[in-house]
XYZ file of C-alpha atoms in Angstrom:
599
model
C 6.853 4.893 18.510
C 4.248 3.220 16.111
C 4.096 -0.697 16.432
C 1.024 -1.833 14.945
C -0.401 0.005 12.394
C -3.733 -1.667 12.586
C -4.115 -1.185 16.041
C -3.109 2.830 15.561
C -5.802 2.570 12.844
C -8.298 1.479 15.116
C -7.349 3.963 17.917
C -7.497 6.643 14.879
C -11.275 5.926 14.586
C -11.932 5.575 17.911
C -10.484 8.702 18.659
C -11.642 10.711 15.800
C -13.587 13.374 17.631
C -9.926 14.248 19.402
C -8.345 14.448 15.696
C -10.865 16.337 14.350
C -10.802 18.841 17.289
C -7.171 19.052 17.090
C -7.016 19.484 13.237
C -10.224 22.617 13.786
C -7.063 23.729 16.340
C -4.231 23.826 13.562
C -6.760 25.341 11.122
C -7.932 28.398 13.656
C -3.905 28.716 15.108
C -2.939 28.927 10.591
C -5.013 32.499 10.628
C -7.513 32.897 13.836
C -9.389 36.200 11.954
C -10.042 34.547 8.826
C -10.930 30.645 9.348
C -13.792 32.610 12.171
C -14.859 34.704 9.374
C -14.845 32.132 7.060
C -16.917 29.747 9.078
C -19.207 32.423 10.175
C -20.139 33.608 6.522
C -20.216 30.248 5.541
C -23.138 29.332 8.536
C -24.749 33.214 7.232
C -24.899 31.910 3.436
C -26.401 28.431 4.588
C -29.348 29.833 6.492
C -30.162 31.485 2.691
C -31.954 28.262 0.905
C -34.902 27.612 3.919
C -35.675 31.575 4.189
C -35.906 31.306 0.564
C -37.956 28.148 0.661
C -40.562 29.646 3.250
C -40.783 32.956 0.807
C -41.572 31.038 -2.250
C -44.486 28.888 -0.925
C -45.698 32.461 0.982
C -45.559 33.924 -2.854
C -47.643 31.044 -4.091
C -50.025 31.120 -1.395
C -50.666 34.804 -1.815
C -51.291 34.446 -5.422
C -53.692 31.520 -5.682
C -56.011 33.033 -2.636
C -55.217 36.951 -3.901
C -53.453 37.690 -7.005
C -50.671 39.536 -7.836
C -51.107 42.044 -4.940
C -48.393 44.697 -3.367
C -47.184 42.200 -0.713
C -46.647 39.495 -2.985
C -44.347 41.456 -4.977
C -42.248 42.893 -1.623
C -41.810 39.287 -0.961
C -40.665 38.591 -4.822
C -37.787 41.266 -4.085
C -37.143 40.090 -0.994
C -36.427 36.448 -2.415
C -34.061 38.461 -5.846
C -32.441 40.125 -2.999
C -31.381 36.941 -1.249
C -30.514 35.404 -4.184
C -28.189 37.818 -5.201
C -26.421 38.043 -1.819
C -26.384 34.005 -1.251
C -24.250 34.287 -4.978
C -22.002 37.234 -3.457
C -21.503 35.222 -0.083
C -20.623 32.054 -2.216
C -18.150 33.637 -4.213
C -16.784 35.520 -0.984
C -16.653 31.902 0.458
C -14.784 30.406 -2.241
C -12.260 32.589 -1.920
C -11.831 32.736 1.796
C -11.793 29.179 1.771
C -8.948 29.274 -0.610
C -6.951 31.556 1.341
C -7.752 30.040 4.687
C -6.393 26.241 3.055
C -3.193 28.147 1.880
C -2.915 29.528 5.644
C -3.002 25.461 6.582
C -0.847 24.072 4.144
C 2.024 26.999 4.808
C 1.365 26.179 8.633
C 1.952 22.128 8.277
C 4.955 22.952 5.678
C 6.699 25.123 8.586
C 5.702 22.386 10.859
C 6.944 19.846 9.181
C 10.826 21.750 8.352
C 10.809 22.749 12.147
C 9.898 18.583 13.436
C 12.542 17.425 10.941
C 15.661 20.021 12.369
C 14.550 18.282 15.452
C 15.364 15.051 14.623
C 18.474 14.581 15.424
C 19.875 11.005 14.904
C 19.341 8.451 12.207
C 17.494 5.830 14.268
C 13.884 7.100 12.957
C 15.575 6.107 9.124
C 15.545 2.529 10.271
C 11.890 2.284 10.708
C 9.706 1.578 8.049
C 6.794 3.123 9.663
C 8.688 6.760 10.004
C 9.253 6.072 5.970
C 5.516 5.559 5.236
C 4.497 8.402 7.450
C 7.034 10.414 5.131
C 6.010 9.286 2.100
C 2.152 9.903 2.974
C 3.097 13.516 4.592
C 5.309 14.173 1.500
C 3.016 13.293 -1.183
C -0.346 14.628 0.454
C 1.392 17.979 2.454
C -0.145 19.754 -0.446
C -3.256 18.688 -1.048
C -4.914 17.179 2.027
C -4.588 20.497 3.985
C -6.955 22.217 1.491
C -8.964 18.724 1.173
C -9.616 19.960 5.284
C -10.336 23.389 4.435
C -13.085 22.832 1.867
C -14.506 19.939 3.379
C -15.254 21.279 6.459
C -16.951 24.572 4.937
C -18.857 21.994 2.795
C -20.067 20.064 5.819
C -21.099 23.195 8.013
C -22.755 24.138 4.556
C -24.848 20.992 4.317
C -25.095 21.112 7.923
C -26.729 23.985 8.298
C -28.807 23.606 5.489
C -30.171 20.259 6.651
C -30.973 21.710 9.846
C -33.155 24.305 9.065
C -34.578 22.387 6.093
C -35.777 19.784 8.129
C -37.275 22.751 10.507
C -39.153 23.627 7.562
C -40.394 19.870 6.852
C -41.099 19.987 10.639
C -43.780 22.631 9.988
C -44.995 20.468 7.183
C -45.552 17.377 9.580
C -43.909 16.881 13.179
C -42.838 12.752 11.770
C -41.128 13.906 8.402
C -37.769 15.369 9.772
C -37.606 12.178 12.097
C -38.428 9.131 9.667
C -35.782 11.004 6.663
C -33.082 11.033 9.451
C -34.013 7.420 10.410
C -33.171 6.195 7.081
C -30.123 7.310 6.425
C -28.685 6.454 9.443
C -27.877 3.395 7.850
C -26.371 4.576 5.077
C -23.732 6.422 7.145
C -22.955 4.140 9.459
C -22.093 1.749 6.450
C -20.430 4.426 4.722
C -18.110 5.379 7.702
C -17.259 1.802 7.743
C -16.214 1.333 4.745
C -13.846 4.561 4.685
C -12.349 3.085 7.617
C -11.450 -0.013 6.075
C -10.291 1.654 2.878
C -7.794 3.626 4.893
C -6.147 0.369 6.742
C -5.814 -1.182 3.321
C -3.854 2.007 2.280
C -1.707 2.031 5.049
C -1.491 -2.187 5.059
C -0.218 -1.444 1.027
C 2.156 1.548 1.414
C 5.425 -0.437 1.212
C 4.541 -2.141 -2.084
C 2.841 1.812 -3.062
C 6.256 3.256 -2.410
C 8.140 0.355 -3.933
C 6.168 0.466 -7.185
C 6.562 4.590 -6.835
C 10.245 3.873 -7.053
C 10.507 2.675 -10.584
C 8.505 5.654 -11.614
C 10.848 7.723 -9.944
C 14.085 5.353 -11.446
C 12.517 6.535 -14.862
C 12.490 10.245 -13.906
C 15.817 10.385 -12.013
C 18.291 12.823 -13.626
C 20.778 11.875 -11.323
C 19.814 8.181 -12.673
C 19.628 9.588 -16.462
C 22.329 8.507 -18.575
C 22.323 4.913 -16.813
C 18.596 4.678 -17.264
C 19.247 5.509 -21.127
C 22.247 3.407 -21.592
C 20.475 -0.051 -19.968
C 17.213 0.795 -22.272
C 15.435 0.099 -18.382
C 11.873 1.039 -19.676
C 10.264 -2.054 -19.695
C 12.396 -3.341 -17.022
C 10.530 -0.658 -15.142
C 6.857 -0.608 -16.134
C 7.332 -4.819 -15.598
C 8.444 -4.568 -12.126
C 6.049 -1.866 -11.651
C 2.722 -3.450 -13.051
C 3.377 -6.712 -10.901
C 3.652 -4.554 -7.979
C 0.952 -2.347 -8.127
C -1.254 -5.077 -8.990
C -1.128 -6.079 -5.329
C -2.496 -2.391 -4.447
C -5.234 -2.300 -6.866
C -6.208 -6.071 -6.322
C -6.474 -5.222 -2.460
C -8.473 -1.525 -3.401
C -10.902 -3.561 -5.707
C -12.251 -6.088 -3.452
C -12.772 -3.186 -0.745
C -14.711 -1.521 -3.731
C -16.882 -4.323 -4.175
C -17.196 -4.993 -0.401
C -18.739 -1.094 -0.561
C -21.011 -2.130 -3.063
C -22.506 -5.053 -1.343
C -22.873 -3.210 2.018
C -23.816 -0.261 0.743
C -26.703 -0.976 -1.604
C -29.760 -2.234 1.110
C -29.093 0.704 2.867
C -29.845 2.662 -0.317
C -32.830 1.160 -1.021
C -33.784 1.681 2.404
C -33.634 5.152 2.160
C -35.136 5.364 -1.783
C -38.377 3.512 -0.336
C -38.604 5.920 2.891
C -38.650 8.489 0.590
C -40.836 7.636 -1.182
C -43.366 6.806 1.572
C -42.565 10.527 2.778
C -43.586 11.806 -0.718
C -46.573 9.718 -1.206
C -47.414 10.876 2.632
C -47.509 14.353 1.250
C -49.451 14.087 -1.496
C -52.175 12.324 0.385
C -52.204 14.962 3.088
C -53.055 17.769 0.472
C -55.343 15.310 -1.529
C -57.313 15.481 1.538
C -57.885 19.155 1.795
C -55.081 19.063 5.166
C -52.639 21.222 3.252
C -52.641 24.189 0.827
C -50.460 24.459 -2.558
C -47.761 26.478 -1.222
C -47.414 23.739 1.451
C -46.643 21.754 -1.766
C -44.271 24.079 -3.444
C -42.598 24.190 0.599
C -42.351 20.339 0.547
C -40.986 20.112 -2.701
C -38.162 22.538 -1.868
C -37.372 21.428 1.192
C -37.584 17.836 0.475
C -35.286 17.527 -2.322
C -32.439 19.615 -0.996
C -32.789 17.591 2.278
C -32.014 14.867 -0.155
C -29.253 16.456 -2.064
C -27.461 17.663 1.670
C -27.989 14.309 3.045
C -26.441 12.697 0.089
C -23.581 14.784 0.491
C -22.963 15.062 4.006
C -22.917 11.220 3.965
C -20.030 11.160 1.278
C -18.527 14.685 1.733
C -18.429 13.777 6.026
C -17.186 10.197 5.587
C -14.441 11.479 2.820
C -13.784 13.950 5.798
C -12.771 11.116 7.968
C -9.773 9.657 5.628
C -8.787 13.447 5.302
C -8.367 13.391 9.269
C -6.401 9.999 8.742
C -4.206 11.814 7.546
C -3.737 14.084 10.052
C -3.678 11.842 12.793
C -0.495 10.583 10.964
C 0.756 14.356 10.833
C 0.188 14.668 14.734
C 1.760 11.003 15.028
C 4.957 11.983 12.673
C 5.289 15.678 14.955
C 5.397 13.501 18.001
C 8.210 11.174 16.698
C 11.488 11.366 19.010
C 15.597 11.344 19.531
C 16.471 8.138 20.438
C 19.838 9.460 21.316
C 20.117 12.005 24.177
C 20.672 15.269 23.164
C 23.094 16.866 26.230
C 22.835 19.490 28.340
C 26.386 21.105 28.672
C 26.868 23.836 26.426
C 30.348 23.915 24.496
C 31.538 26.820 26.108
C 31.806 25.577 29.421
C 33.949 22.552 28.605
C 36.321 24.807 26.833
C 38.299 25.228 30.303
C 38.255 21.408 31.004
C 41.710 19.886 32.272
C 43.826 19.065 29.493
C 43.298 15.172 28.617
C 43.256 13.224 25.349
C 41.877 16.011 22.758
C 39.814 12.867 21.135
C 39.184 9.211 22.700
C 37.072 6.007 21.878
C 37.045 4.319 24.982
C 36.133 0.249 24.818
C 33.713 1.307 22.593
C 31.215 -1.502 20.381
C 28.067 -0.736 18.196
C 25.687 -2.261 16.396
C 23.560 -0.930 13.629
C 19.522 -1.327 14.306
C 17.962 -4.607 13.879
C 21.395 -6.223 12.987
C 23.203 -8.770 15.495
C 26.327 -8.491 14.207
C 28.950 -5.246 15.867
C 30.158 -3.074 13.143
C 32.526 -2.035 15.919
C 33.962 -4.116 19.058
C 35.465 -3.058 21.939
C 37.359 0.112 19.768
C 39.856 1.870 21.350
C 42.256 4.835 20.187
C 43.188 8.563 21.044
C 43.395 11.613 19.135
C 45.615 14.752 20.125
C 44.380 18.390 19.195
C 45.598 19.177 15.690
C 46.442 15.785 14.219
C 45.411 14.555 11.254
C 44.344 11.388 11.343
C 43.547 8.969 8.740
C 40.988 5.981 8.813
C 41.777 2.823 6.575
C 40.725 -0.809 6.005
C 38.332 -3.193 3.620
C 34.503 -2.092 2.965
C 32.459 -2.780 6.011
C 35.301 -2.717 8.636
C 33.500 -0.308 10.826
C 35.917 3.519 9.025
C 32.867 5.232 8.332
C 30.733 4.183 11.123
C 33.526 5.948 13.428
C 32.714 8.965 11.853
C 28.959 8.344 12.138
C 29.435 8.155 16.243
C 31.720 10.785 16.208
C 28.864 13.028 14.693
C 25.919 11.301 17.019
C 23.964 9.918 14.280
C 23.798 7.134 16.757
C 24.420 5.852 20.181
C 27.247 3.721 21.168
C 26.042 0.191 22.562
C 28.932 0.275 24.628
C 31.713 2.140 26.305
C 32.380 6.208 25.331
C 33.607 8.416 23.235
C 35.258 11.247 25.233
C 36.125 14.949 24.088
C 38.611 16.738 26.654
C 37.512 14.418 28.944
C 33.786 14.831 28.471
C 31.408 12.265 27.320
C 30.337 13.772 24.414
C 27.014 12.224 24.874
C 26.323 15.123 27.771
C 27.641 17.913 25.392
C 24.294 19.713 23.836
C 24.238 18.240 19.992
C 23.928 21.141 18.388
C 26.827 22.905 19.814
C 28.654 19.725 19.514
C 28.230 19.263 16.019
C 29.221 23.355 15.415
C 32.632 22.368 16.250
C 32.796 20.194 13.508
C 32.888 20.597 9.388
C 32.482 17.290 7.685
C 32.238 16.312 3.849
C 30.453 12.939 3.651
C 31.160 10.149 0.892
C 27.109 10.967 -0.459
C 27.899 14.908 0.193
C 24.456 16.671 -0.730
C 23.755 18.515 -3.808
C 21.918 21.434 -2.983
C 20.070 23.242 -5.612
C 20.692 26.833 -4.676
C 23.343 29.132 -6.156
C 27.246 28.747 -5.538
C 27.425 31.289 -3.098
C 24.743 29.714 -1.231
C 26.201 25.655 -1.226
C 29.614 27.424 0.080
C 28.252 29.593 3.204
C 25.489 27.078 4.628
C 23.941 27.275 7.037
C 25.192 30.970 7.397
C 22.691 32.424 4.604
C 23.307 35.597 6.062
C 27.043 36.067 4.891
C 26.507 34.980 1.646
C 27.161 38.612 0.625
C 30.808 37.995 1.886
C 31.915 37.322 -1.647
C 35.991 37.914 -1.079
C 35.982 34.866 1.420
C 33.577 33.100 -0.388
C 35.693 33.409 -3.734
C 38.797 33.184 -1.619
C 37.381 29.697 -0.130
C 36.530 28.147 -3.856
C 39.949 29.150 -5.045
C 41.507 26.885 -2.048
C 39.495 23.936 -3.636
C 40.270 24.831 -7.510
C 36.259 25.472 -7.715
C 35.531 26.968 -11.252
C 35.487 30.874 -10.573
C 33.992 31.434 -13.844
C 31.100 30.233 -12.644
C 30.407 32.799 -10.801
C 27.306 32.717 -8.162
C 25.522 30.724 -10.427
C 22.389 29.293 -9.963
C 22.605 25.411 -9.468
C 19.787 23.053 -10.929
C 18.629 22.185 -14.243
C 14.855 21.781 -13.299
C 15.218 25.334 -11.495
C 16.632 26.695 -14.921
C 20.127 26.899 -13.321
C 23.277 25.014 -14.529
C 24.791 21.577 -13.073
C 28.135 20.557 -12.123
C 30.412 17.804 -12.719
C 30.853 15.353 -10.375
C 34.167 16.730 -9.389
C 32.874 20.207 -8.616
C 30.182 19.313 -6.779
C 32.803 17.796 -4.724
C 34.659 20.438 -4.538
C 31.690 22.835 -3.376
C 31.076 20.485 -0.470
C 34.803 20.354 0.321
C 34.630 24.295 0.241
C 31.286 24.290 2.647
C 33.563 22.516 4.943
C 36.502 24.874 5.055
C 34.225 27.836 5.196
C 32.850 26.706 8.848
C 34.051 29.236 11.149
C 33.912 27.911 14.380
C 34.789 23.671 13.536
C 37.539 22.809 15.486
C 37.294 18.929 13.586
C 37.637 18.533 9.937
C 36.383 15.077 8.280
C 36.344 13.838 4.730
C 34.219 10.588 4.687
C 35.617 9.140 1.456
C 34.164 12.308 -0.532
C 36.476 12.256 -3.396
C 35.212 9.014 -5.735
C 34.876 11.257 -8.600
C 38.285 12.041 -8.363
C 41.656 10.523 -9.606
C 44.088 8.925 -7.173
C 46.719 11.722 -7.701
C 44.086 14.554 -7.436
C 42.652 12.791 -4.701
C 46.173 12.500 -2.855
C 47.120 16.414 -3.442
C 43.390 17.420 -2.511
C 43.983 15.768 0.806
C 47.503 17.536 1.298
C 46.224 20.607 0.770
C 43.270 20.135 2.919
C 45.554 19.785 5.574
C 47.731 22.663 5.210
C 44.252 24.627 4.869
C 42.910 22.873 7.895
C 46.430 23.857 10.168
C 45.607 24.203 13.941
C 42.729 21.971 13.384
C 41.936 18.386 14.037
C 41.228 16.659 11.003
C 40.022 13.044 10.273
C 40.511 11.266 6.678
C 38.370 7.982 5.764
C 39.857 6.732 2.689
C 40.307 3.519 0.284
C 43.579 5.371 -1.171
C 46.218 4.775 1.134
C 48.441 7.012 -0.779
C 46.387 10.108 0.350
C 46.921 8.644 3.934
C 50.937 8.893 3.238
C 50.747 12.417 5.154
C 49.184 11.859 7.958
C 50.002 12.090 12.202
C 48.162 9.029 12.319
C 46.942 6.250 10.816
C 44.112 3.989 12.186
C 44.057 0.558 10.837
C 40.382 -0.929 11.213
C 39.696 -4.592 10.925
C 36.914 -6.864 12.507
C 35.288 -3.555 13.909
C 39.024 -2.911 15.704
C 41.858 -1.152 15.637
C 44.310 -3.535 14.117
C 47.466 -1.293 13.837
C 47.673 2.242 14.014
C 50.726 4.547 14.089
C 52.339 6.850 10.869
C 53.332 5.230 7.784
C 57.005 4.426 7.762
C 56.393 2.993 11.248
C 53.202 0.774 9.907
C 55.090 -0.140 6.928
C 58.102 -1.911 9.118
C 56.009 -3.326 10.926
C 55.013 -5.594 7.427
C 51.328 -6.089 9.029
C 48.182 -5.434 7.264
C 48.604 -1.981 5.935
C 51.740 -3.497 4.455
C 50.140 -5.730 2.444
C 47.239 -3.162 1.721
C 49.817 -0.205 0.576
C 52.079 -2.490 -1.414
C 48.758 -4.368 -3.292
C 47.200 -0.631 -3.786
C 50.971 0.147 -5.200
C 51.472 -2.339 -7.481
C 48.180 -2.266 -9.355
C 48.961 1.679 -10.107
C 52.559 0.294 -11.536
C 50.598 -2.220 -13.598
């Protein structure tokens, strides 16, 4: 993983030649037929302007030393002819060039979808690097792949061009094709600099980009809406956001003016060789050592050499930021698990000897970059088909349980143990099957109902009886039908109480999940709803191991066991008549809970 940005920078640059052979690869592996097409009509069209350059000065010749004679005017169609088909091989271009980016950016989308499913843990979420390559890939996944497409085309266009225009200035004088090259070597050299340094200032800045992006988004939020409105947050916003950005566009301007500076003698360096070329010229046919149409060839030839130079030089260095930011697309598809993702399929621990359904053995974690252990030395075991719920304070380790039970990370130490089986050697994928979970920030997904119910099993959402069958167990609106979800998709939105209910219903609907949780999903929802939601999710959930995470200890009344967590640890744990003779901590937590409702 990525440690030093400027360093990766560097090696970008370094490397570009790789990048830009391995973004040519994505391009011809988006559509193979058409990006060969493309680039060969594209080389075809670019051969166009010399051929036509060598005809005109032939036409001139002809009619100074012979008049308007029979061959002069073959050569006149010849020239209308190419200029016709030069205008039907642009506009074939430009629209093979359009196709061919929409090819790329439809290949990096898939790419992108496809990485992320592979990512399996949350450890890549703690790195601020993994968020900026995010945020770049995000914002840019649209336009930079076409940015590729076109620029390329452009710069075998002016590559092409140059090269056989500067033939044709070779046949002029051996020296002219040499000295024009020799002066703008500077100027690209400077230029390919300065892109460089533009894109590490970018990069250096993208924590206070995305942090000044945020209050632009904090205005825009719907899910932020009615708080935005109420706390009149405008200028809050554009305040925060002005002294922010200033740091970006303070940075961007003195890289501007650093461009400027550097960029200027090489300029004039070129300017004054051309004009020493031109004056060169002139003398030459001053002297009687070349004709008129030599001239009208010069002229030609000259001035698009100067218009292709120009824009290779800004066209080829804008290429290289464009292939910054696919070296950060390669980088982001080569990111990694830090957990291990198992090997033993579920099935064949199904027949494994009959041990604790569920155990956290001596287990402790830490959460990245933080000393302190959420959990310490946590032990406890679970039998197939209890329910059992999780309580304590904020921040005594209830939902983190949950987090290791689902392998968003690694324990530090010790092992969590499914019918015996570390479940760190069961394949993640078929270990997570087995379980349906509904977390405290469920997801809103903006599909229709039928849809939010059956994920990830798109292909039964024409299974309407169980679907409807499913949303009844939860109380889910029927009358909604299979309605389409999302305002900014012109569909409808839900309360916060049936959107809880939907993700509550995706859970039940799992086939296979042999583990039920409910992280704390149920804020929207009253204490006594709450409590009876909970009830029946366990009479729904019968045969089935369920776990509970709550703050309500009245919706924990119910269950097999409860788990006590305090100081990362299990403090008591045991049902709730038993824990409340004991007159320990969930005691005290029950009976405070209790008397505030009787307030």
């Amino acid at each position: 993983m990525k440690k030093d940005n400027s360093v990766e920078d560097e090696k970008t640059f370094i490397n570009a030649d790789g990048i830009m052979f391995r973004s040519l690869s994505l391009l011809f592996r988006s559509a193979p037929v058409l990006a060969s097409l493309t680039f060969l009509l594209v080389a075809l069209a670019s051969v166009f302007p010399s051929v036509m350059a060598i005809i005109s000065a032939d036409i001139v010749n002809k009619a100074v030393a012979s008049g308007f004679t029979a061959s002069l005017y073959k050569n006149a169609l010849v020239w209308i002819a190419l200029l016709f088909l030069s205008n039907i091989l642009s506009l074939v271009n430009e629209n093979l060039t359009e196709t061919l980016g929409d090819r790329v950016v439809d290949k990096i989308n898939t790419d992108l979808i496809a990485k992320a499913a592979t990512l399996k843990d949350l450890y890549n979420f703690e790195n601020p690097a993994f968020h900026s390559a995010v945020h770049l890939l995000r914002t840019s996944a649209s336009t930079r792949p076409l940015n590729l497409v076109s620029n390329i085309m452009l710069n075998v266009k002016n590559v092409v061009i140059l090269i056989s225009m500067l033939y044709v200035l070779f046949t002029v004088h051996f020296a002219i094709p040499f000295f024009l090259v020799a002066c703008i070597v500077p100027n690209v050299i400077v230029t390919y600099r300065m892109n460089g340094k533009s894109w590490r200032v970018k990069k250096q800045n993208d924590i206070h980009d995305r942090k000044a992006d945020y209050f632009v988004q904090m205005m825009l939020d719907t899910s932020l809406l009615k708080d935005t409105i109420h706390l009149v947050l405008g200028g809050f916003a554009e305040k925060n956001y002005r002294n922010i950005h200033s740091i970006v566009l303070k940075e961007n301007l003195k890289v501007r003016k650093q461009k400027i500076l550097y960029t200027l003698p090489t300029l004039l360096l070129s300017t004054l060789g051309n004009i020493a070329i031109f004056a060169f010229t002139i003398h030459q046919i001053s002297i009687g050592k070349a004709n008129i149409g030599t001239l009208v060839l010069f002229l030609q030839s000259f001035f698009q050499v100067q218009i292709y130079l120009s824009d290779l030089v800004v066209f080829g260095g804008y290429l290289r930021t464009i292939l910054l930011y696919f070296q950060t697309f390669f980088d982001f598809m080569e990111w990694k698990n830090t957990i291990s993702l198992g090997s033993i399929a579920q099935i064949s621990i199904e027949n494994c000897k009959k041990t604790n359904f569920i155990e956290f053995k001596n287990v402790s974690f830490s959460y990245p970059n933080s000393s302190k252990k959420t959990l310490d030395n946590l032990n406890f075991t679970i039998e197939e088909g209890e329910t059992i719920a999780f309580v304590g304070a904020n921040g005594e380790g209830k939902s983190t349980v949950i987090k290791l039970l689902l392998r968003f990370y690694e324990v530090d130490e010790g092992e969590i143990l499914y019918k015996g089986e570390n479940i760190s050697s069961i394949q993640i994928d078929e270990w997570r099957k087995i379980i349906a979970c509904v977390f405290q920030d469920f997801a809103k997904y903006m599909l229709c109902v039928y849809d939010n119910v059956t994920l990830p099993f798109l292909s039964e959402s024409e299974n309407e009886d169980k679907i409807k069958n499913t949303l009844s167990t939860v109380d889910f609106p029927l009358e909604k039908g299979n309605a389409s979800l999302g305002k900014e998709f012109g569909g409808c939105d839900l309360s916060g109480g049936q959107w809880q209910k939907l993700a509550i219903a995706r859970a039940l609907y799992r086939k296979d999940s042999k583990i039920l949780i409910l992280d704390e999903p149920t804020a929207a929802i009253d204490p006594l709803a709450e409590a009876e939601l909970f009830r029946e999710f366990q009479m729904l959930s019968k045969g089935k191991t369920v776990f509970m995470v709550t703050h309500r200890l009245a919706s924990a009344v119910d269950a097999d066991k409860i788990i006590v967590l305090s100081g990362g640890t299990v403090a008591e744990i045991g049902q709730h008549a038993e824990l409340m003779a004991k007159n320990g901590l969930y005691r005290t937590m029950f009976d405070t809970q209790a008397e505030k409702y009787r307030a």
